[in-house]
Tab-separated table of C-alpha atoms and ligand atoms in Angstrom:
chain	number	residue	atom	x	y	z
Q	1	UNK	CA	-21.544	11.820	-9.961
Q	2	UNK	CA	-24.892	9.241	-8.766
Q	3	UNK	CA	-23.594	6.047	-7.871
Q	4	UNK	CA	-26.126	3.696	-9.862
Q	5	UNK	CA	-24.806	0.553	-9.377
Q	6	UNK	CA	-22.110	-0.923	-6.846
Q	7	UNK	CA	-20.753	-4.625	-7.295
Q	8	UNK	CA	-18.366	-6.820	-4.981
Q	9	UNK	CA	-16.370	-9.100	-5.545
Q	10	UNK	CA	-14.291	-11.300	-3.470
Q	11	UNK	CA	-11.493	-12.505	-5.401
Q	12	UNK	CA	-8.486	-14.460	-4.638
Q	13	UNK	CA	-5.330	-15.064	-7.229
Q	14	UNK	CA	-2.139	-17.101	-6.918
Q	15	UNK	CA	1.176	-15.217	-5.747
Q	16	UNK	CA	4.041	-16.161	-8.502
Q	17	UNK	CA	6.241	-16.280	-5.326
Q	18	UNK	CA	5.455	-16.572	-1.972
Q	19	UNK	CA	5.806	-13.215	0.680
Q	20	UNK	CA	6.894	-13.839	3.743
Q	21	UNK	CA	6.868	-11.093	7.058
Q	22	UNK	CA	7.390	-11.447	10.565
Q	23	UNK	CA	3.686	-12.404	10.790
Q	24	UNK	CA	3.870	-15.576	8.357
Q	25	UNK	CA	4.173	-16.856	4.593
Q	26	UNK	CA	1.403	-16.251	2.218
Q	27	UNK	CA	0.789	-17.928	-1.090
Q	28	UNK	CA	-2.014	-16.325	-2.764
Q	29	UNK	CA	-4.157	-13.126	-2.011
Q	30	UNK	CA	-7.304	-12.565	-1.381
Q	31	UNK	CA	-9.306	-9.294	-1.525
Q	32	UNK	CA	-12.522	-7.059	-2.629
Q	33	UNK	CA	-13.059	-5.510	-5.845
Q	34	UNK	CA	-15.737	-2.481	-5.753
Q	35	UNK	CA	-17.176	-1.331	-8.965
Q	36	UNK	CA	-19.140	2.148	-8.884
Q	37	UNK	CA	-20.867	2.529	-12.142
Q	38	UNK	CA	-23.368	5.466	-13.412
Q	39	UNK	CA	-24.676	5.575	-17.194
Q	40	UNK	CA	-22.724	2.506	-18.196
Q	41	UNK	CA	-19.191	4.093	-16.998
Q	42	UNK	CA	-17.487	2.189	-13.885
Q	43	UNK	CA	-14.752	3.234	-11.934
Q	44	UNK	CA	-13.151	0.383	-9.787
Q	45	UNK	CA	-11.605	0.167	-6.512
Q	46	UNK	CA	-9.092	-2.680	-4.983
Q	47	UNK	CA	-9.098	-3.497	-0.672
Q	48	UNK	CA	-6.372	-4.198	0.352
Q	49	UNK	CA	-7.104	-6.216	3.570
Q	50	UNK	CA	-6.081	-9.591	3.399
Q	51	UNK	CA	-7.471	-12.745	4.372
Q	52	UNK	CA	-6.220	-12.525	7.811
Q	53	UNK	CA	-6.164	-9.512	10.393
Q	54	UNK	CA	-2.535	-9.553	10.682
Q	55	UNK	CA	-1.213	-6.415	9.108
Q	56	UNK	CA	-4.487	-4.788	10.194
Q	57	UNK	CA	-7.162	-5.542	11.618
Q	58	UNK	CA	-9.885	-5.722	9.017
Q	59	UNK	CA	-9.550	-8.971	6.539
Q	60	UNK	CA	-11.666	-9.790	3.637
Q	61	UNK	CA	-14.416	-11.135	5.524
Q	62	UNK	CA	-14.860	-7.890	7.719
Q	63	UNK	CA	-14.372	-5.295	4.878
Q	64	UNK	CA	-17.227	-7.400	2.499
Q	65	UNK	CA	-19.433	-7.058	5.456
Q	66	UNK	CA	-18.766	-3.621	6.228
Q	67	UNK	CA	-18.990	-2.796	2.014
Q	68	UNK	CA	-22.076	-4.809	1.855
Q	69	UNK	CA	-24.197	-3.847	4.568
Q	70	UNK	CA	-23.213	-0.623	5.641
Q	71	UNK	CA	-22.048	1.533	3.079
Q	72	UNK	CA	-23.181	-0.080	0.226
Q	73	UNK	CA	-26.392	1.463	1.875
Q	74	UNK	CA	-24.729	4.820	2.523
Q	75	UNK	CA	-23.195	5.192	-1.112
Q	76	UNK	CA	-25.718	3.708	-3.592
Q	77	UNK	CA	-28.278	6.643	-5.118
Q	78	UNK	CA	-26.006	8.943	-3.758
Q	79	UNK	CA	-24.943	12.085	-5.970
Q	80	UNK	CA	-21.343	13.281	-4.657
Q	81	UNK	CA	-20.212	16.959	-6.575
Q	82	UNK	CA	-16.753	15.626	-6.435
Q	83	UNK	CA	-14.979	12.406	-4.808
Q	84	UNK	CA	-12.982	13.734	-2.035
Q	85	UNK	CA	-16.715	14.243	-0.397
Q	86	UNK	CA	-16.908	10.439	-0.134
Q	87	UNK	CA	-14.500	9.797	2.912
Q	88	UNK	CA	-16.516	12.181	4.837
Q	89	UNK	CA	-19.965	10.674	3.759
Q	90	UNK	CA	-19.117	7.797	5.614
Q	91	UNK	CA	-17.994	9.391	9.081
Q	92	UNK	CA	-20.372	7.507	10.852
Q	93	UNK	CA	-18.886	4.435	10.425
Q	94	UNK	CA	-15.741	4.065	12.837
Q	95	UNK	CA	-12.539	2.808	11.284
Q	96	UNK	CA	-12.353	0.053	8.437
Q	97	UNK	CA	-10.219	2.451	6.373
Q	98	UNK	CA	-9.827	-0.537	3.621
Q	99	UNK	CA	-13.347	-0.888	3.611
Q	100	UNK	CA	-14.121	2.726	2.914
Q	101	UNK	CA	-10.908	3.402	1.165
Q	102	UNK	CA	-11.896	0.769	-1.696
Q	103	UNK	CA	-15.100	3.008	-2.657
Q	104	UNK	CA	-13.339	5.974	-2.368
Q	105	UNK	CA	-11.152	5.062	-4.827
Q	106	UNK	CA	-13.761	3.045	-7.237
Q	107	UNK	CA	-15.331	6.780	-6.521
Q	108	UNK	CA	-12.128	8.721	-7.933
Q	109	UNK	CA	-12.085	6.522	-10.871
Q	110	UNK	CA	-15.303	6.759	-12.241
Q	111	UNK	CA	-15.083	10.672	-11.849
Q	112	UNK	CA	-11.576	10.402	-13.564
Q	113	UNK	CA	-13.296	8.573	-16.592
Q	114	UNK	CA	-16.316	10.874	-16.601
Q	115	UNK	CA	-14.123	13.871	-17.129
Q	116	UNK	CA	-12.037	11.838	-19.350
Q	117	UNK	CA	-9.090	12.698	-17.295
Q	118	UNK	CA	-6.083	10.614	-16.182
Q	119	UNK	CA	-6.718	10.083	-12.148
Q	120	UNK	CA	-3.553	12.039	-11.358
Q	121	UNK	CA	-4.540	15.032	-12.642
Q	122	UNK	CA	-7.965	14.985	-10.845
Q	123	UNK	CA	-5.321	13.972	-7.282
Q	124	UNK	CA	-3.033	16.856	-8.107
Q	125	UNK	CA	-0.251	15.064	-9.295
Q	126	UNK	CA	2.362	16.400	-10.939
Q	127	UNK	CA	4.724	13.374	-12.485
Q	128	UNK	CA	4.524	11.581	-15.541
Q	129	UNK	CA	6.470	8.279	-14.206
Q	130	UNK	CA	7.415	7.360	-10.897
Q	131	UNK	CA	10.291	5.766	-9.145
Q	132	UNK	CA	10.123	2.014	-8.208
Q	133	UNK	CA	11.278	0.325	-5.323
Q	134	UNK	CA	11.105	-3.853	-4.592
Q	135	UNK	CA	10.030	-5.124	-1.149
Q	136	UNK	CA	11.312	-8.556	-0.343
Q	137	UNK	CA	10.119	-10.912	2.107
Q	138	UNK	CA	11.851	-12.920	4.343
Q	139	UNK	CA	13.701	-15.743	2.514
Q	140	UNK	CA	14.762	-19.226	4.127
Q	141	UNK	CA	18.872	-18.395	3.522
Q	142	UNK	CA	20.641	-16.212	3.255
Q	143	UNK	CA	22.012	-17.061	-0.158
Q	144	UNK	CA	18.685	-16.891	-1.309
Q	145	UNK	CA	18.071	-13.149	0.070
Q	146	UNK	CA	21.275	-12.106	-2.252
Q	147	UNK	CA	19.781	-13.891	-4.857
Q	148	UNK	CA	16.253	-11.622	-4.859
Q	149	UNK	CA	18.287	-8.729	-3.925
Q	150	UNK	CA	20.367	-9.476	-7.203
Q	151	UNK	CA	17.784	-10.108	-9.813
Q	152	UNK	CA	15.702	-6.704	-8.014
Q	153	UNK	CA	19.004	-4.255	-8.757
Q	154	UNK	CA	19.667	-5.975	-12.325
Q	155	UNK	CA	16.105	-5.198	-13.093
Q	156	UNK	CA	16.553	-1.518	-12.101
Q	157	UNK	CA	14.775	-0.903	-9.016
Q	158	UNK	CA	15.860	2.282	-7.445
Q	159	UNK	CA	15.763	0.592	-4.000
Q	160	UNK	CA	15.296	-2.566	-2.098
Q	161	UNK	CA	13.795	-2.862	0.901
Q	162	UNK	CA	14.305	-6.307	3.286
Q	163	UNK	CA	11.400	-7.733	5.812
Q	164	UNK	CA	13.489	-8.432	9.038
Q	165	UNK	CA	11.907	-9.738	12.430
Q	166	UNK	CA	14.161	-11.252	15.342
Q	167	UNK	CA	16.361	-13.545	14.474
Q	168	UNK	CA	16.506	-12.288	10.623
Q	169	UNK	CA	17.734	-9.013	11.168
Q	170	UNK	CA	21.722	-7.448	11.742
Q	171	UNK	CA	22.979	-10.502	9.829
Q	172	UNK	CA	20.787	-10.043	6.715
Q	173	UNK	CA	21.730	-6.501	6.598
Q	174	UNK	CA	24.976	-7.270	7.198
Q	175	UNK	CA	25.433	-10.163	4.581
Q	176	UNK	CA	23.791	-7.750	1.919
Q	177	UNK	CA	25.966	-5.024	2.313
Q	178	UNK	CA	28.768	-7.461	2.159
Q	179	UNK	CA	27.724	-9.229	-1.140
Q	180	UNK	CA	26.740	-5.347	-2.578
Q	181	UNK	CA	28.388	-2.828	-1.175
Q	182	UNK	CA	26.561	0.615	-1.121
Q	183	UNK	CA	23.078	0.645	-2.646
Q	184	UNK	CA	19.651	2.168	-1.474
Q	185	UNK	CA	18.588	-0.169	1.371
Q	186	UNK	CA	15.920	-0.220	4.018
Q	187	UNK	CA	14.274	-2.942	6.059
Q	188	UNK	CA	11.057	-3.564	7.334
Q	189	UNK	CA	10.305	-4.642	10.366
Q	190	UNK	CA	6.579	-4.847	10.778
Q	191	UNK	CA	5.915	-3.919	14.382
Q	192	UNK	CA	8.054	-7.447	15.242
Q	193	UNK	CA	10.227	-5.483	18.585
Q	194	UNK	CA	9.705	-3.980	21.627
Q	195	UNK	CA	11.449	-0.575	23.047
Q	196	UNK	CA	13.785	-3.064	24.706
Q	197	UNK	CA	15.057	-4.200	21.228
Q	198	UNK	CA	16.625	-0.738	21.315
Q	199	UNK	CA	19.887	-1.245	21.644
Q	200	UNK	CA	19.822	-4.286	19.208
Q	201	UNK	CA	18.239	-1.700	16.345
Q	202	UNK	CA	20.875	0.540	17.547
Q	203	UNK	CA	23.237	-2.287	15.418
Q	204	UNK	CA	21.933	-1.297	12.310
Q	205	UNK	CA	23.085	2.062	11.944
Q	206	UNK	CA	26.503	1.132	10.816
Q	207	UNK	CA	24.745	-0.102	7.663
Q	208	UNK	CA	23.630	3.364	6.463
Q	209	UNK	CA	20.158	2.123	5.721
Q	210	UNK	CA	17.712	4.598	3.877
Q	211	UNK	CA	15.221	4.196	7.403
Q	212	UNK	CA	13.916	1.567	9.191
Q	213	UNK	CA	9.911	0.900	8.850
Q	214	UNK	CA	7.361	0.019	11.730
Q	215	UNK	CA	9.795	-1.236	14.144
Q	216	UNK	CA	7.539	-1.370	16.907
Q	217	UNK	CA	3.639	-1.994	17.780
Q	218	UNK	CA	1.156	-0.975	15.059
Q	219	UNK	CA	-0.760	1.537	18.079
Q	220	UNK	CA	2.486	2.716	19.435
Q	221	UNK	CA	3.648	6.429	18.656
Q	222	UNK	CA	5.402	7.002	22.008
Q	223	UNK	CA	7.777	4.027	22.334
Q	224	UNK	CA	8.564	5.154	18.338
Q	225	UNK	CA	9.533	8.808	19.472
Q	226	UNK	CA	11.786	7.113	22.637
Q	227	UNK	CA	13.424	4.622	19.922
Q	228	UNK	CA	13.761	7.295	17.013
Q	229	UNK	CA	16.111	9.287	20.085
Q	230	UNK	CA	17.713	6.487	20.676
Q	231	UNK	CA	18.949	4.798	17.261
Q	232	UNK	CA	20.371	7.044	13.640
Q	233	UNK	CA	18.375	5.046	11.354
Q	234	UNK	CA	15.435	7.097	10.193
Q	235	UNK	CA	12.320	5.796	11.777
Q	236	UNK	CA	9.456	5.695	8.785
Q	237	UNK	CA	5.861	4.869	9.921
Q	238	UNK	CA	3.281	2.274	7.954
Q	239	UNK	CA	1.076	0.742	10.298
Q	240	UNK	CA	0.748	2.832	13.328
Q	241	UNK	CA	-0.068	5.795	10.626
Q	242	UNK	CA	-3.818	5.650	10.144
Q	243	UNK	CA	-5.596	8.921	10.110
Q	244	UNK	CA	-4.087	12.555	9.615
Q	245	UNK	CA	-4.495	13.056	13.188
Q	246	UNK	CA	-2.611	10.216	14.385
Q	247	UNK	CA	0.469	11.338	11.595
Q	248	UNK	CA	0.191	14.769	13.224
Q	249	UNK	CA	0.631	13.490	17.063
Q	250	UNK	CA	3.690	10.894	15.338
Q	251	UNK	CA	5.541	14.301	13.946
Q	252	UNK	CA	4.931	16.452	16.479
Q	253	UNK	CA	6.226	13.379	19.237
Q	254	UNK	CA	9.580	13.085	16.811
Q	255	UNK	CA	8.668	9.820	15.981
Q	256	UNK	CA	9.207	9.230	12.977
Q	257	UNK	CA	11.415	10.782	10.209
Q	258	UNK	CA	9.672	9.065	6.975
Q	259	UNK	CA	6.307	8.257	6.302
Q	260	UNK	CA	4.785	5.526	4.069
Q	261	UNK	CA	1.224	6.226	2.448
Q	262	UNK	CA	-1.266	3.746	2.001
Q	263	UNK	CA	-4.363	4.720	1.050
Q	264	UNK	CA	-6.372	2.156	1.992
Q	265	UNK	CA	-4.480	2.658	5.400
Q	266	UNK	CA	-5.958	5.739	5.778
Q	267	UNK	CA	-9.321	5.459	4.235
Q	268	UNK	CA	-8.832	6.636	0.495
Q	269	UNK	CA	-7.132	9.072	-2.181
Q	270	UNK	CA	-8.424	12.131	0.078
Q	271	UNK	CA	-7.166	11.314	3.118
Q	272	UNK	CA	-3.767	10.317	1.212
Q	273	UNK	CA	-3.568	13.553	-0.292
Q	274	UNK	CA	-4.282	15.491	3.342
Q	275	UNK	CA	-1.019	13.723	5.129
Q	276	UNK	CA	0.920	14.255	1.546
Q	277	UNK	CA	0.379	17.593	2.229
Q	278	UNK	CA	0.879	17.466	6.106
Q	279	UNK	CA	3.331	15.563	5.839
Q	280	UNK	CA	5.311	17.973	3.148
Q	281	UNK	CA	4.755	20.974	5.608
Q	282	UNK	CA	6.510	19.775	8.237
Q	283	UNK	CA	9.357	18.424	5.760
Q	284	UNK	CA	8.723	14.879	6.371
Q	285	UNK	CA	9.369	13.002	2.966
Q	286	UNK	CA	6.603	10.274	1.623
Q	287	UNK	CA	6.638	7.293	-0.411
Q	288	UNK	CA	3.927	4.905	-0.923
Q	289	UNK	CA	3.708	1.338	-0.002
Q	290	UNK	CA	2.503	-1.449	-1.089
Q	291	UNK	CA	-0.297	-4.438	-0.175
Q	292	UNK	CA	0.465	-6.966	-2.783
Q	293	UNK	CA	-2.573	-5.251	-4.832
Q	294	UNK	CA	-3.670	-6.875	-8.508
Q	295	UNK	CA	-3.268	-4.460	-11.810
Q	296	UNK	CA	-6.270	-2.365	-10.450
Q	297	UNK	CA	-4.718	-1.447	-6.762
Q	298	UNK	CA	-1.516	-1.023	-8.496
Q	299	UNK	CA	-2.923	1.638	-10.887
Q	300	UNK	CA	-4.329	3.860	-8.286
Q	301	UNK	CA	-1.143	3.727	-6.417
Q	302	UNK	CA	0.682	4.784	-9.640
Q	303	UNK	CA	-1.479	7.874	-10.280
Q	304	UNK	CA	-1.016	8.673	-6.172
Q	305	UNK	CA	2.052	8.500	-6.182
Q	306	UNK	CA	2.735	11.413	-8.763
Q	307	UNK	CA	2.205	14.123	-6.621
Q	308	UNK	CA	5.394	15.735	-5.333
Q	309	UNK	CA	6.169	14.587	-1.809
Q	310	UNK	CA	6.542	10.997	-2.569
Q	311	UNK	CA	10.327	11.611	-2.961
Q	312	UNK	CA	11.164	8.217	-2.132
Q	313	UNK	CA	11.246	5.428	-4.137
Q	314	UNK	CA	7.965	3.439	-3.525
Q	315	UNK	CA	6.560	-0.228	-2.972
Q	316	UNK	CA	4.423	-0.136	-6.410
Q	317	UNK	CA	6.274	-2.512	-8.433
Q	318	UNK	CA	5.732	-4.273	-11.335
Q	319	UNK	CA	3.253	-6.621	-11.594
Q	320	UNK	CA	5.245	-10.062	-12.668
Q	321	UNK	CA	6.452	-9.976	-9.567
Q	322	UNK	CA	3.146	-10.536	-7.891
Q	323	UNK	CA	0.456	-12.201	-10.199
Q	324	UNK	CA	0.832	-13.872	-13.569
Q	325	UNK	CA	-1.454	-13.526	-15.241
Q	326	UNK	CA	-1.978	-10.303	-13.737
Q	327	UNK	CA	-6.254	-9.075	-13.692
Q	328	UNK	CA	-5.230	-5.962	-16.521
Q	329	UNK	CA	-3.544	-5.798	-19.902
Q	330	UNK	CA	-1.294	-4.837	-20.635
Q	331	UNK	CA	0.364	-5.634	-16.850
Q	332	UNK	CA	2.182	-2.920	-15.431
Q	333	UNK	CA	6.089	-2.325	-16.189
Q	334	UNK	CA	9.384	-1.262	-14.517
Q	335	UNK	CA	11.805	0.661	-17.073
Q	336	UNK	CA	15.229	-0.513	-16.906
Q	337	UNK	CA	15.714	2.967	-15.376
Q	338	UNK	CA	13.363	2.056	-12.384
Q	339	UNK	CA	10.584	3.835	-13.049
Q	340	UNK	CA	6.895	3.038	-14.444
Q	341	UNK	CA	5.295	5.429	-16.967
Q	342	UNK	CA	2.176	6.189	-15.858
Q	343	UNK	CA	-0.877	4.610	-17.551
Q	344	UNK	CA	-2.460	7.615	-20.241
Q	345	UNK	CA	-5.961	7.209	-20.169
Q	346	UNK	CA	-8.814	8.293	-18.677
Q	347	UNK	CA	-9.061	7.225	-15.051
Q	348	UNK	CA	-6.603	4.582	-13.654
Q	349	UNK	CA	-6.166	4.197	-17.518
Q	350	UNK	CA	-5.768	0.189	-17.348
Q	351	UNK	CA	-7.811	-2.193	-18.980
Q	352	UNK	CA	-9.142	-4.811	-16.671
Q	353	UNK	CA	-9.879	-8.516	-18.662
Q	354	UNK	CA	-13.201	-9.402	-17.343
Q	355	UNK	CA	-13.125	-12.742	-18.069
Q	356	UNK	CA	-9.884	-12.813	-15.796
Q	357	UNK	CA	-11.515	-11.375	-12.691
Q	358	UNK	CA	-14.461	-14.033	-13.664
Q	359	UNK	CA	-12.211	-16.560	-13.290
Q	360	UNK	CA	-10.466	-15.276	-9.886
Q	361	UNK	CA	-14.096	-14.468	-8.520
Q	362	UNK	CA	-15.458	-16.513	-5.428
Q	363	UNK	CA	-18.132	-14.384	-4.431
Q	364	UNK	CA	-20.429	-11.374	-6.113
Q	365	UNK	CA	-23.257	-9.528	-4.723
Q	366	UNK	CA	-24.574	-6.118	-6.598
Q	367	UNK	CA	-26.780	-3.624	-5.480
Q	368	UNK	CA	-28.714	-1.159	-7.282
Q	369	UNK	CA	-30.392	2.536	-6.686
H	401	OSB	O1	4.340	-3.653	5.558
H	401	OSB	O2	4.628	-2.711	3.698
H	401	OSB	C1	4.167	-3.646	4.341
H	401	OSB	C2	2.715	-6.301	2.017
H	401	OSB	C3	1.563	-6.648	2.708
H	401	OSB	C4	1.318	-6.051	3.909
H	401	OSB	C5	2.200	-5.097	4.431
H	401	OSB	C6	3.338	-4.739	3.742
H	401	OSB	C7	3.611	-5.381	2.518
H	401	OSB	C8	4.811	-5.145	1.740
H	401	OSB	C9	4.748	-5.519	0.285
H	401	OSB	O3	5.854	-4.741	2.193
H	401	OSB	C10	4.747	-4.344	-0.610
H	401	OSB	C11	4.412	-4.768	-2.012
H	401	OSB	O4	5.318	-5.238	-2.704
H	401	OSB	O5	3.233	-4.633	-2.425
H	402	MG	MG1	5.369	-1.871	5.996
């Protein structure tokens, strides 16, 4: 595979609804597109930093200059035998996972649609659909929580999961299980407590929730281990997990029980596979989150999310809940089961409307071998 031709653009798109976590309300997202492209066939990549550095720190801004100017330079008239050689092509460049991660993938793609394959059979994976799972933001009542958390279940999702933060935590859980009963919960917390909160997350394991997810700091394995000994929930990592080596120190420390995958967390579909694998070795289930990612992000998660440790119910959802129109056609679908089939064709095997992503498009710079 010679990468010929590699194309940004910074798009941004209206949310249908707005998503609210312990660090803020957003109404629309903004992110990089990253075409690769050799003899007239592209394969396409989706970064999933966001405009600010909240979640992470890389945003849009940082991850187009990082693309851009360094490996842009690194990538273009490049041959790569295969695309899990791409991650390590760029070693020299320190962290911006998303950055990286969106070329990587662009990279699996257009290897996918050279060998006429769908991606998850070039990842390994060995599902035909996958199992869907909702993530709801933090809502201003609680009324209107039970009122997402209705119209999720009714549309089949195999699990919900609730952002909590101080403040919007024991009594959300509480009021849900109330209003529902038993159904496959979780709540996410998004690094917004301290190992002091301890005790307070101790509270929630009366609810029998599926795991709790980035309770504490985004850089913080240790404090995790100390709360994970300290509370029954299952402790599942998102942020703080952001290279194989790191996941290795958080197993090996006890703490966590779960892990969610990300792959532009972690710098690609390689990388994802590598703590899949890890990850299934030391009997650690998976399941893969989400970043509020278009048709094209979505799709890669999809075929990721086939191979067999993601056990767990995932954040890829369908895409009316995010963006309507959404940038592909058709949009992606949740079966009244819960799942979504995954797309048949050759590569992320979705059909991307250009004159969509024309229309979303704020900025576009190519460059050529
Ligand atoms: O922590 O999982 C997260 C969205 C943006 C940033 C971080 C997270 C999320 C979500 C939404 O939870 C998942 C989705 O529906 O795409
Ligand atoms: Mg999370």
């Amino acid at each position: 595979m010679r990468i010929e031709r590699l194309e940004l653009r910074l798009l941004k798109l209206p949310l249908v609804r707005f998503f609210e976590t312990s660090f803020g309300r957003i109404h629309d997202r903004s992110f990089v597109l990253v075409v690769l492209e050799q003899d007239g066939i592209a394969g396409c990549g989706e970064c999933v930093a966001d405009a600010n550095p909240f979640y992470s720190a890389e945003t849009t801004r940082t991850a187009w200059h990082i693309l851009h100017d360094f490996i842009a330079p690194m990538v273009v008239g490049r041959t790569f035998d295969h695309p899990r050689d791409v991650y390590g092509a760029l070693q020299a460049i320190r962290g911006h996972n998303m950055a990286k991660a969106a070329v990587e993938m662009a990279a699996w793609d257009l290897f996918a649609r050279q060998q006429n394959v769908p991606l998850r059979h070039a990842l390994g994976g060995t599902r035909s659909a996958i199992e869907s799972g909702v993530s709801i933001g933090i809502q201003d009542s609680l009324e209107e929580l039970a009122e997402r958390v209705a119209v999720e279940r009714d549309a089949g999702y195999r699990r919900v999961k609730i952002k909590i933060k101080p403040g919007w935590d024991i009594r959300a859980v509480d009021h849900l299980r109330a209003t529902f009963g038993a159904f496959p919960l979780m709540v996410d917390a998004n690094a917004a407590y301290t190992l002091e909160d301890a005790a307070h997350l101790a509270e929630l394991d009366r609810f029998d929730l599926m795991m709790i997810e980035q309770p504490l700091e985004y850089d913080d394995i240790r404090d995790h281990a100390r709360l994970q000994a300290r509370i029954g929930t299952p402790v599942c990592l998102d942020e703080s997990i952001h290279s194989i080596r790191v996941a290795e120190e958080a197993i090996e420390a006890g703490a966590c029980r779960i892990i969610n995958i990300k792959p532009g967390r972690v710098g690609g579909h390689r990388q994802s596979v590598l703590l899949h694998d890890l990850a299934a070795r030391h009997g650690i289930p998976v399941w893969h989150g989400g970043m509020l990612e278009s048709g094209i992000g979505r799709a890669h998660n999809i075929h990721l999310s086939t191979l067999p440790n993601f056990s767990l119910p995932g954040d890829v959802a369908a895409s009316r809940r995010y963006f309507a129109p959404d940038l592909i056609d058709p949009e992606i679908t949740v079966r009244a089961d819960g799942t979504i089939a995954v797309p048949e064709g050759a590569g992320i095997g979705v059909h991307i409307v250009a004159d969509r992503v024309a229309a979303a498009t704020q900025e576009r710079a190519e460059l050529r071998a």
